[in-house]
Coordinates of C-alpha atoms in Angstrom, one line a residue:
X1 CA 0.0 0.0 0.0
X2 CA 1.4 3.4 -1.0
X3 CA 1.3 6.2 1.5
X4 CA 1.7 10.0 0.9
X5 CA 4.6 11.6 2.7
X6 CA 7.5 14.0 2.0
X7 CA 10.8 12.7 0.6
X8 CA 12.8 13.2 3.8
X9 CA 10.3 10.9 5.6
X10 CA 10.7 8.3 2.9
X11 CA 14.5 8.6 3.2
X12 CA 14.3 7.7 6.9
X13 CA 11.8 4.9 6.3
X14 CA 14.1 3.3 3.8
X15 CA 17.0 3.7 6.2
X16 CA 15.1 2.2 9.1
X17 CA 14.1 -0.8 6.9
X18 CA 17.8 -1.5 6.4
X19 CA 18.5 -1.5 10.1
X20 CA 19.9 2.0 10.5
X21 CA 19.9 3.2 14.1
X22 CA 21.9 6.4 13.7
X23 CA 22.5 9.1 11.1
X24 CA 25.8 10.9 11.7
X25 CA 25.7 14.3 10.3
X26 CA 26.5 18.0 10.0
X27 CA 23.4 19.3 8.2
X28 CA 24.4 22.8 7.2
X29 CA 22.0 25.5 6.1
X30 CA 20.5 23.3 3.4
X31 CA 19.6 20.6 5.8
X32 CA 16.4 22.1 7.3
X33 CA 14.0 19.6 5.8
X34 CA 16.2 16.7 6.9
X35 CA 16.6 17.9 10.5
X36 CA 12.9 18.8 10.8
X37 CA 11.9 15.3 9.8
X38 CA 14.5 13.3 11.8
X39 CA 13.5 15.3 14.9
X40 CA 9.9 14.3 14.3
X41 CA 10.5 10.5 14.6
X42 CA 12.0 8.1 17.2
X43 CA 13.4 5.2 15.1
X44 CA 16.7 6.8 14.1
X45 CA 18.9 9.0 16.3
X46 CA 20.9 11.9 14.9
X47 CA 24.5 12.3 16.1
X48 CA 26.0 15.7 15.4
X49 CA 29.7 16.3 14.6
X50 CA 31.8 19.4 14.2
X51 CA 33.5 18.4 10.9
X52 CA 32.6 16.2 8.0
X53 CA 35.7 14.0 8.5
X54 CA 34.3 13.0 11.8
X55 CA 30.8 12.5 10.3
X56 CA 32.0 10.0 7.7
X57 CA 34.5 8.3 10.1
X58 CA 31.8 7.7 12.7
X59 CA 29.6 6.1 10.0
X60 CA 32.7 4.1 8.9
X61 CA 33.4 2.8 12.5
X62 CA 29.8 1.9 13.0
X63 CA 29.6 0.0 9.7
X64 CA 32.8 -1.9 10.5
X65 CA 31.4 -3.2 13.8
X66 CA 27.9 -4.1 12.5
X67 CA 28.8 -5.2 9.0
X68 CA 25.9 -3.1 7.7
X69 CA 25.8 0.1 5.6
X70 CA 25.7 3.2 7.7
X71 CA 24.5 6.7 6.8
X72 CA 26.5 10.0 7.0
X73 CA 24.7 13.2 6.1
X74 CA 26.6 16.3 5.0
X75 CA 25.7 19.4 3.0
X76 CA 26.4 20.9 -0.5
X77 CA 29.9 21.3 -1.9
X78 CA 31.9 22.5 1.2
X79 CA 30.6 19.7 3.4
X80 CA 31.1 17.1 0.6
X81 CA 34.6 18.4 0.0
X82 CA 35.4 18.1 3.7
X83 CA 34.1 14.5 3.7
X84 CA 36.3 13.3 0.8
X85 CA 39.4 12.3 2.8
X86 CA 37.4 10.1 5.1
X87 CA 35.4 8.8 2.2
X88 CA 38.7 7.8 0.6
X89 CA 39.7 5.9 3.7
X90 CA 36.4 4.0 3.6
X91 CA 36.9 3.2 -0.1
X92 CA 40.4 1.8 0.5
X93 CA 39.1 -0.4 3.3
X94 CA 35.8 -1.4 1.6
X95 CA 33.7 0.0 4.3
X96 CA 29.9 0.3 3.4
X97 CA 29.4 3.9 4.2
X98 CA 26.6 5.8 2.5
X99 CA 27.2 9.6 2.3
X100 CA 24.2 11.6 1.4
X101 CA 24.6 15.3 0.8
X102 CA 22.0 18.0 0.4
X103 CA 22.7 20.1 -2.7
X104 CA 21.5 23.5 -3.7
X105 CA 17.8 24.1 -4.5
X106 CA 17.1 23.0 -8.1
X107 CA 15.3 26.3 -8.7
X108 CA 18.5 28.3 -8.3
X109 CA 20.9 25.6 -9.6
X110 CA 23.3 27.0 -12.2
X111 CA 23.2 30.5 -11.0
X112 CA 26.5 30.3 -9.0
X113 CA 24.4 30.3 -5.9
X114 CA 25.7 30.0 -2.3
X115 CA 27.8 26.8 -1.8
X116 CA 27.1 25.7 -5.4
X117 CA 29.8 23.7 -7.2
X118 CA 30.2 22.2 -10.7
X119 CA 29.5 18.6 -9.8
X120 CA 29.4 16.8 -6.5
X121 CA 29.2 13.5 -8.4
X122 CA 32.4 14.1 -10.3
X123 CA 34.2 15.1 -7.1
X124 CA 33.3 11.9 -5.2
X125 CA 33.0 9.2 -7.8
X126 CA 36.7 8.1 -7.7
X127 CA 36.3 7.3 -4.0
X128 CA 33.0 5.4 -4.3
X129 CA 31.5 2.3 -5.8
X130 CA 28.6 4.5 -7.1
X131 CA 28.1 8.3 -7.0
X132 CA 24.9 9.9 -8.2
X133 CA 22.6 12.9 -7.9
X134 CA 18.8 12.5 -7.6
X135 CA 16.7 14.8 -9.8
X136 CA 13.2 13.9 -8.8
X137 CA 11.8 13.6 -5.2
X138 CA 9.9 10.4 -6.0
X139 CA 13.1 8.7 -6.9
X140 CA 14.9 9.4 -3.6
X141 CA 13.7 6.2 -2.0
X142 CA 14.7 4.2 -5.0
X143 CA 18.2 5.6 -5.1
X144 CA 18.7 5.2 -1.4
X145 CA 17.5 1.6 -1.5
X146 CA 20.0 0.9 -4.3
X147 CA 22.7 2.6 -2.3
X148 CA 22.3 0.1 0.5
X149 CA 22.5 -2.8 -2.0
X150 CA 25.6 -1.4 -3.8
X151 CA 27.4 -0.6 -0.6
X152 CA 27.0 -4.1 0.9
X153 CA 27.5 -6.2 -2.2
X154 CA 31.0 -7.8 -2.5
X155 CA 33.4 -6.2 -2.5
X156 CA 31.7 -3.7 -0.2
X157 CA 32.4 0.0 -0.3
X158 CA 31.1 3.6 0.0
X159 CA 28.3 5.2 -2.0
X160 CA 27.6 8.9 -2.4
X161 CA 24.2 10.5 -3.2
X162 CA 23.5 14.2 -3.8
X163 CA 20.0 15.3 -2.8
X164 CA 18.8 18.8 -3.8
X165 CA 17.5 20.4 -0.7
X166 CA 14.1 21.4 -2.0
X167 CA 13.3 17.8 -3.2
X168 CA 13.5 16.6 0.4
X169 CA 10.4 18.6 1.3
X170 CA 8.3 17.5 -1.7
X171 CA 5.5 15.0 -1.4
X172 CA 6.1 11.5 -2.6
X173 CA 4.0 8.4 -2.7
X174 CA 5.9 5.1 -2.2
X175 CA 5.2 1.6 -1.1
X176 CA 6.6 0.4 2.2
X177 CA 10.3 -0.3 1.6
X178 CA 11.2 -4.0 1.3
X179 CA 14.8 -4.1 2.3
X180 CA 15.1 -7.8 2.2
X181 CA 14.4 -8.1 -1.5
X182 CA 17.1 -5.6 -2.4
X183 CA 20.0 -7.3 -0.5
X184 CA 22.7 -9.3 -2.3
X185 CA 24.5 -12.1 -0.4
X186 CA 28.2 -11.4 0.1
X187 CA 29.0 -15.1 -0.2
X188 CA 31.0 -16.1 -3.3
X189 CA 31.6 -19.9 -3.3
X190 CA 34.7 -20.1 -5.4
X191 CA 35.7 -22.8 -8.0
X192 CA 35.8 -26.2 -6.1
X193 CA 38.4 -27.6 -8.6
X194 CA 40.7 -24.6 -8.0
X195 CA 40.3 -25.0 -4.3
X196 CA 41.1 -28.7 -4.5
X197 CA 44.3 -27.8 -6.5
X198 CA 45.2 -25.3 -3.8
X199 CA 44.8 -28.0 -1.1
X200 CA 47.1 -30.3 -3.1
X201 CA 49.7 -27.6 -3.6
X202 CA 49.8 -26.9 0.1
X203 CA 50.0 -30.5 1.0
X204 CA 53.1 -30.9 -1.2
X205 CA 54.8 -27.7 0.2
X206 CA 58.0 -27.8 2.3
X207 CA 57.5 -24.4 4.0
X208 CA 53.9 -23.1 3.4
X209 CA 52.9 -19.7 4.7
X210 CA 49.4 -18.3 5.2
X211 CA 49.0 -14.6 4.5
X212 CA 45.7 -13.5 6.1
X213 CA 43.8 -10.4 5.1
X214 CA 41.3 -8.2 6.9
X215 CA 38.4 -9.6 4.8
X216 CA 38.6 -12.9 6.8
X217 CA 37.5 -11.0 10.0
X218 CA 34.9 -9.1 8.1
X219 CA 33.4 -12.3 6.7
X220 CA 33.3 -13.8 10.2
X221 CA 35.8 -16.5 9.2
X222 CA 38.4 -16.2 12.0
X223 CA 37.5 -19.6 13.5
X224 CA 37.7 -21.2 10.1
X225 CA 41.2 -19.7 9.6
X226 CA 42.4 -20.9 13.0
X227 CA 41.2 -24.5 12.1
X228 CA 42.8 -24.3 8.7
X229 CA 46.1 -23.0 10.0
X230 CA 46.2 -25.8 12.6
X231 CA 45.3 -28.4 10.0
X232 CA 48.0 -27.3 7.5
X233 CA 50.6 -26.6 10.3
X234 CA 51.7 -23.3 8.7
X235 CA 52.7 -20.0 10.2
X236 CA 50.3 -17.2 9.7
X237 CA 51.1 -13.5 9.1
X238 CA 48.7 -10.7 8.5
X239 CA 49.0 -8.9 5.2
X240 CA 51.0 -5.7 5.4
X241 CA 48.8 -2.6 6.2
X242 CA 45.7 -4.7 7.2
X243 CA 42.5 -3.1 8.3
X244 CA 41.1 -5.9 10.4
X245 CA 43.0 -8.4 12.6
X246 CA 42.0 -11.9 11.4
X247 CA 44.2 -14.2 13.5
X248 CA 44.9 -13.9 17.2
X249 CA 48.4 -12.8 18.1
X250 CA 48.4 -15.2 21.0
X251 CA 48.2 -18.2 18.7
X252 CA 51.5 -20.2 18.6
X253 CA 51.4 -20.0 14.8
X254 CA 51.0 -16.2 14.7
X255 CA 53.9 -14.1 13.5
X256 CA 54.4 -10.3 13.1
X257 CA 56.1 -8.7 10.1
X258 CA 57.2 -5.1 9.9
X259 CA 54.8 -3.0 7.8
X260 CA 57.2 -0.5 6.4
X261 CA 59.6 -3.0 4.9
X262 CA 57.7 -6.4 4.9
X263 CA 59.5 -9.7 4.5
X264 CA 58.0 -13.2 4.5
X265 CA 61.4 -14.6 5.4
X266 CA 60.6 -15.8 9.0
X267 CA 63.3 -16.8 11.5
X268 CA 64.1 -20.5 11.4
X269 CA 61.2 -21.2 9.0
X270 CA 62.9 -19.2 6.2
X271 CA 61.4 -18.2 2.8
X272 CA 58.1 -19.9 2.0
X273 CA 57.9 -22.1 -1.1
X274 CA 54.1 -21.8 -1.2
X275 CA 52.1 -18.8 -0.1
X276 CA 48.3 -18.9 0.3
X277 CA 46.9 -15.4 0.5
X278 CA 43.3 -15.3 1.8
X279 CA 41.1 -12.3 1.7
X280 CA 44.0 -9.8 1.1
X281 CA 45.5 -7.6 -1.5
X282 CA 49.0 -9.0 -1.6
X283 CA 50.4 -6.4 -1.1
X284 CA 50.1 -2.6 -0.8
X285 CA 53.6 -1.1 -0.9
X286 CA 54.4 1.7 1.4
X287 CA 57.4 2.7 -0.7
X288 CA 59.5 1.4 -3.5
X289 CA 61.8 -1.5 -2.5
X290 CA 64.1 -2.8 -5.3
X291 CA 64.2 -6.4 -3.9
X292 CA 61.0 -8.4 -4.5
X293 CA 58.9 -9.0 -1.4
X294 CA 58.0 -12.4 -2.8
X295 CA 60.6 -14.4 -4.7
X296 CA 59.6 -15.3 -8.3
X297 CA 60.1 -19.0 -7.5
X298 CA 57.5 -18.9 -4.7
X299 CA 54.2 -20.6 -5.6
X300 CA 51.2 -18.3 -4.9
X301 CA 47.6 -19.2 -4.2
X302 CA 45.4 -16.1 -4.0
X303 CA 41.8 -16.2 -2.7
X304 CA 40.0 -12.9 -2.9
X305 CA 36.5 -11.7 -3.5
X306 CA 37.6 -8.9 -5.8
X307 CA 39.1 -10.2 -9.1
X308 CA 41.0 -6.9 -9.6
X309 CA 43.3 -7.8 -6.7
X310 CA 44.3 -11.2 -7.9
X311 CA 47.5 -11.2 -9.9
X312 CA 47.6 -7.4 -9.8
X313 CA 51.3 -7.2 -8.7
X314 CA 52.4 -10.8 -8.3
X315 CA 51.5 -13.5 -10.8
X316 CA 49.7 -16.3 -9.1
X317 CA 49.6 -20.1 -9.7
X318 CA 46.1 -20.7 -8.4
X319 CA 43.5 -17.9 -8.5
X320 CA 40.2 -18.2 -6.7
X321 CA 37.5 -15.6 -6.7
X322 CA 35.6 -16.3 -3.4
X323 CA 34.8 -14.8 -0.1
X324 CA 37.0 -16.0 2.7
X325 CA 34.5 -17.9 4.7
X326 CA 33.2 -20.0 1.8
X327 CA 36.7 -20.7 0.6
X328 CA 38.0 -21.7 4.0
X329 CA 35.1 -24.1 4.5
X330 CA 35.8 -25.8 1.2
X331 CA 39.5 -26.0 2.0
X332 CA 38.8 -27.5 5.5
X333 CA 37.0 -30.3 3.6
X334 CA 39.5 -30.7 0.8
X335 CA 42.8 -30.6 2.6
X336 CA 42.4 -33.7 4.8
X337 CA 41.9 -35.8 1.6
X338 CA 45.4 -34.9 0.4
X339 CA 47.2 -34.1 3.6
X340 CA 50.8 -35.3 3.9
X341 CA 51.8 -37.9 6.5
X342 CA 51.5 -36.9 10.2
X343 CA 55.3 -36.8 10.5
X344 CA 55.4 -33.9 8.0
X345 CA 52.9 -32.0 10.2
X346 CA 54.8 -32.7 13.3
X347 CA 58.1 -31.5 11.7
X348 CA 56.4 -28.3 10.6
X349 CA 55.0 -27.6 14.0
X350 CA 58.4 -28.2 15.7
X351 CA 60.0 -25.7 13.3
X352 CA 57.2 -23.2 13.9
X353 CA 57.8 -23.6 17.7
X354 CA 61.5 -22.8 17.3
X355 CA 60.7 -19.9 15.0
X356 CA 58.2 -18.5 17.5
X357 CA 60.6 -18.8 20.4
X358 CA 63.2 -16.9 18.5
X359 CA 60.8 -14.1 17.4
X360 CA 59.4 -13.8 20.9
X361 CA 63.0 -13.6 22.4
X362 CA 63.8 -10.7 20.0
X363 CA 60.7 -8.8 21.0
X364 CA 61.4 -9.4 24.7
X365 CA 65.0 -8.2 24.4
X366 CA 63.9 -4.9 22.8
X367 CA 61.2 -4.4 25.5
X368 CA 63.5 -5.2 28.4
X369 CA 66.3 -2.8 27.1
X370 CA 63.9 0.1 26.9
X371 CA 61.6 -0.7 29.8
X372 CA 62.4 2.3 32.0
X373 CA 63.3 4.7 29.1
X374 CA 62.1 8.3 28.9
X375 CA 60.5 9.3 26.6
X376 CA 58.4 6.1 27.2
X377 CA 58.9 3.0 25.2
X378 CA 55.6 2.4 23.2
X379 CA 56.1 -1.4 23.9
X380 CA 55.8 -0.7 27.6
X381 CA 52.6 1.3 27.1
X382 CA 51.2 -1.6 25.0
X383 CA 52.1 -4.2 27.7
X384 CA 50.5 -2.1 30.4
X385 CA 47.4 -1.8 28.3
X386 CA 47.4 -5.6 27.9
X387 CA 47.7 -6.1 31.6
X388 CA 44.8 -3.8 32.5
X389 CA 42.3 -4.2 29.7
X390 CA 39.4 -6.7 29.5
X391 CA 39.5 -9.9 27.5
X392 CA 36.5 -8.6 25.5
X393 CA 37.2 -5.3 23.9
X394 CA 37.8 -3.5 20.6
X395 CA 40.9 -1.4 19.7
X396 CA 40.5 1.2 17.0
X397 CA 44.0 2.2 15.9
X398 CA 45.3 5.2 14.1
X399 CA 48.8 5.3 15.4
X400 CA 50.7 4.5 12.2
X401 CA 54.2 4.2 13.4
X402 CA 53.4 2.7 16.8
X403 CA 51.3 -0.1 15.2
X404 CA 54.1 -2.7 15.0
X405 CA 55.0 -2.3 18.7
X406 CA 51.3 -2.3 19.7
X407 CA 50.6 -5.5 17.8
X408 CA 53.7 -7.4 19.1
X409 CA 53.2 -6.4 22.7
X410 CA 49.4 -6.4 23.2
X411 CA 47.9 -9.9 23.4
X412 CA 45.0 -10.1 20.9
X413 CA 43.5 -13.3 22.2
X414 CA 40.0 -14.3 20.9
X415 CA 37.5 -11.7 22.0
X416 CA 39.9 -8.9 21.6
X417 CA 39.3 -7.3 18.3
X418 CA 41.1 -4.7 16.2
X419 CA 40.6 -2.5 13.2
X420 CA 42.4 0.5 11.6
X421 CA 42.5 2.5 8.4
X422 CA 44.9 0.4 6.4
X423 CA 46.5 2.4 3.7
X424 CA 44.4 5.4 2.8
X425 CA 46.7 7.7 4.6
X426 CA 44.1 10.4 5.3
X427 CA 44.6 11.4 9.0
X428 CA 41.9 12.2 11.5
X429 CA 39.9 9.0 10.9
X430 CA 40.5 7.2 14.2
X431 CA 38.6 9.2 16.8
X432 CA 35.4 9.4 14.7
X433 CA 35.7 5.7 13.9
X434 CA 36.0 4.8 17.5
X435 CA 32.9 6.9 18.4
X436 CA 30.9 5.1 15.7
X437 CA 32.2 1.7 17.0
X438 CA 31.3 2.6 20.6
X439 CA 27.7 3.5 19.5
X440 CA 27.5 0.1 17.8
X441 CA 29.0 -1.7 20.8
X442 CA 27.5 0.2 23.9
X443 CA 28.3 -2.6 26.3
X444 CA 31.8 -3.3 25.1
X445 CA 35.1 -1.6 26.0
X446 CA 36.3 0.4 23.0
X447 CA 39.7 2.0 23.0
X448 CA 41.0 4.5 20.5
X449 CA 44.8 4.4 20.0
X450 CA 45.8 7.6 18.1
X451 CA 49.0 9.2 17.0
X452 CA 49.5 12.8 17.9
X453 CA 49.3 14.0 14.3
X454 CA 46.2 11.9 13.7
X455 CA 44.6 13.3 16.9
X456 CA 45.1 16.9 15.7
X457 CA 43.5 16.1 12.4
X458 CA 40.4 14.6 14.1
X459 CA 40.3 16.8 17.2
X460 CA 36.7 17.9 16.5
X461 CA 35.6 14.5 17.5
X462 CA 36.3 15.3 21.2
X463 CA 33.2 17.6 21.1
X464 CA 30.9 14.8 19.9
X465 CA 32.5 12.4 22.4
X466 CA 31.8 15.0 25.2
X467 CA 28.3 15.9 24.0
X468 CA 27.0 12.3 24.1
X469 CA 29.1 11.3 27.2
X470 CA 30.3 8.1 25.6
X471 CA 32.5 6.0 27.8
X472 CA 35.3 5.8 25.3
X473 CA 39.0 5.7 26.3
X474 CA 41.4 7.6 24.0
X475 CA 45.1 6.9 24.3
X476 CA 47.4 9.3 22.4
X477 CA 50.7 7.8 21.4
X478 CA 52.4 11.2 21.5
X479 CA 55.9 11.1 19.8
X480 CA 55.7 14.8 19.0
X481 CA 56.1 14.3 15.3
X482 CA 54.6 13.0 12.0
X483 CA 56.8 10.0 12.5
X484 CA 55.8 8.3 9.2
X485 CA 57.0 11.4 7.4
X486 CA 60.1 11.7 9.5
X487 CA 61.1 8.0 9.0
X488 CA 60.7 8.5 5.2
X489 CA 62.9 11.5 5.3
X490 CA 65.5 9.7 7.4
X491 CA 65.8 7.0 4.6
X492 CA 66.4 9.6 1.9
X493 CA 69.6 11.4 0.7
X494 CA 71.5 13.6 3.2
X495 CA 70.0 17.0 2.2
X496 CA 66.5 15.6 3.0
X497 CA 67.7 13.8 6.2
X498 CA 69.0 17.0 7.7
X499 CA 65.7 18.8 7.0
X500 CA 63.5 16.0 8.5
X501 CA 62.6 18.1 11.6
X502 CA 61.4 21.0 9.5
X503 CA 58.7 19.0 7.8
X504 CA 57.8 16.5 10.6
X505 CA 58.4 17.8 14.2
X506 CA 55.3 18.8 16.2
X507 CA 57.2 20.8 18.7
X508 CA 57.7 24.5 19.6
X509 CA 55.0 24.4 21.0
X510 CA 54.3 20.8 22.1
X511 CA 50.7 19.9 22.3
X512 CA 49.2 18.8 25.6
X513 CA 46.2 16.7 24.6
X514 CA 45.1 16.2 28.2
X515 CA 44.5 19.9 28.6
X516 CA 42.6 20.1 25.4
X517 CA 40.4 17.2 26.5
X518 CA 39.7 19.0 29.8
X519 CA 38.4 22.0 27.8
X520 CA 35.6 19.7 26.5
X521 CA 34.8 18.4 30.0
X522 CA 36.6 15.1 29.3
X523 CA 38.9 13.5 31.9
X524 CA 42.4 14.1 30.7
X525 CA 45.9 13.0 32.0
X526 CA 49.4 13.5 30.5
X527 CA 51.9 10.7 31.2
X528 CA 55.7 11.4 30.9
X529 CA 57.2 8.8 33.2
X530 CA 56.8 5.0 32.6
X531 CA 55.8 4.4 36.2
X532 CA 52.9 6.7 35.8
X533 CA 51.3 4.7 32.9
X534 CA 49.4 2.1 35.0
X535 CA 47.8 4.5 37.5
X536 CA 46.8 6.9 34.8
X537 CA 45.1 4.2 32.8
X538 CA 43.4 2.8 35.9
X539 CA 41.9 6.2 36.6
X540 CA 40.8 6.6 33.0
X541 CA 39.1 3.1 33.1
X542 CA 37.2 4.1 36.2
X543 CA 35.5 7.1 34.5
X544 CA 31.8 6.9 33.7
X545 CA 32.3 9.0 30.6
X546 CA 35.0 9.7 28.1
X547 CA 38.7 9.8 29.1
X548 CA 41.9 10.7 27.3
X549 CA 45.4 9.7 28.3
X550 CA 48.3 11.5 26.5
X551 CA 51.4 9.4 26.7
X552 CA 54.7 10.9 25.7
X553 CA 56.5 8.1 23.9
X554 CA 59.9 7.7 22.2
X555 CA 60.3 8.5 18.5
X556 CA 62.0 5.1 18.1
X557 CA 58.8 3.1 17.4
X558 CA 60.0 0.9 14.6
X559 CA 59.9 -2.9 15.3
X560 CA 62.4 -3.7 12.5

C-alpha cells in the first residue's frame, strides 16, 4: 500500500528498513528539511559532529562493527569536499558507508548560488562504488535503497548520493520499503576444482605460509582460519597494512612482520615455497623497494572476492574468486583428503615452535632494554594496556608508526578485536571511527589508539564524544612528530635527512592533549614517566564518561 509523505520521511523509512539506528551528520543551512523530519520521529537517532571528516569516520566505524551500511549526512559542496578524505579511507578499506549530501535548490541551480559547485558527483566518484545525484523527489527512496545494495555487495564500499534540498520537502507516494528483497548475499563460493588444487599444492609444500587479510575477519571467518592453519601446520602472518585483525596474536602459529619493509622470510622457517593469501590484496607497498617482497620461485595461491586484486602485482599459480568464509570451509573439507603424513605436520609444528621462540625472544630483548626509558617505550605502554584491559574489547587504531609495537606487545586473544584504516593515509579518521564503533557496541570496551598527528586532524571528535558522554578511552601515542613522514625523510639522501625536523616535528610548541580534553569536559591526563602509565590508565578506566590519556613516547617506534 502506497502512502503519501514527503521525501525526507521516505528517506528515513528506507534507512530504518535497512536496520539503520543512527545518522551521523552535519546538516548545514541546506539541511532544514532533513533535520525537521528526523526530529519528528524516534526510530533513528541523529549524532552531530563538528567536521565532516568526523561524520564519515563515525559512520565508517559503526559500519565496521555491525557489518551493515551506515549513513553519513553532509551538505552541499563545502561539506562534501570536507568529507572526501574520510570517504577515501572508507573506499580503501571497503567500508559500506553511504554519504548523502544535500545540494543547492534546483530552482537556483546553475546561478553560481551560495555553496554551489560544478559537480558533487564528479568530485566523489573516484572514491566510491557509485556516486549519483537524484533529480526527482519520488526517486529518492529508489536511489537510497539501491545505495544500500551497492554498498554491501561484495566487495563492499562507500556510496555517495547528492539530494537537492528542495526535493526533500516535496510530497512522494511510495510503497513500504522492502529491504530484504534488495539485499545481495556477500557469499561467493569459489571454484571447487581450483580450491582442490590449492589444497594439493599446500600438501606438497615444504614451507607453506598463510597470509591473512582483513576480509577474513569481516566475513566472520576467523574460526575457520584458525582451524585451517592448525590443519596445515603453517605459520600465519597478516597482510602488510591490514584493516582488520583476522588471526589472534596469542596463537602459537602467529607471526608479526614489519609493515614499512615487509618480509615473508621468517626466522628458522625461512622463505616460504608456497604462499596462500586469503582475503587480502598482496600487497600494498608503502614505498619502493628494489628487492621483490615475494621471490619469483614462490608458488602463490590467491583467494580474494575482488578479481582486480588477484595477480595485480604478483603473478599467481592458483586464483580463486571467493569470499574468505566460503573458501576456507571448502579447504577444510578438501585438505584432509590430500594431507601429507602426520610426520610432516609434526616437523612443521616443531619448526614453527622454534621460530616463534626466536621471534618472541627478540621482542622481549627490545622491550627489556627500553623498559624504563624516557620518553616512554611504546612497547611498555602496550604491555601495560594488555595487563589492565578486559578480554572482550575492541581497539580502533590510528597510530601508524606505533602499530608494529602495539601488535607485538598487546595480546590479541580471541574476544579482543582490532581495526584500523589500512592504507588510505588520510589522517583524523581514528577518533570518529572509535565513536561510531562505541555506539555500535555500547556494552563493550572500545579504546582509540591515536598518534598525535592523527589526533590533531580529528580533534573535533572530542566535542561529539563529550556531548554524548560516551565511555570511550582515547590513548594518544604522542611522539611529537609526524613519524611516518620523518622516517621516510631519514631514509632519503642527506639533504633531506638533515631537513627532516622541518617537515615533521610537532614541537615548539608541544601539544598537551590532556588539557585540550579537559576544555571539552573530558577526563584528561598526561603521562611522561613510565611508572605513571598504569595508575593513569586505571583512573581513566574508572570514568563513567570519556577519558583521554596523553602518553609521551619515544620516537623510536620501529619494530624492525
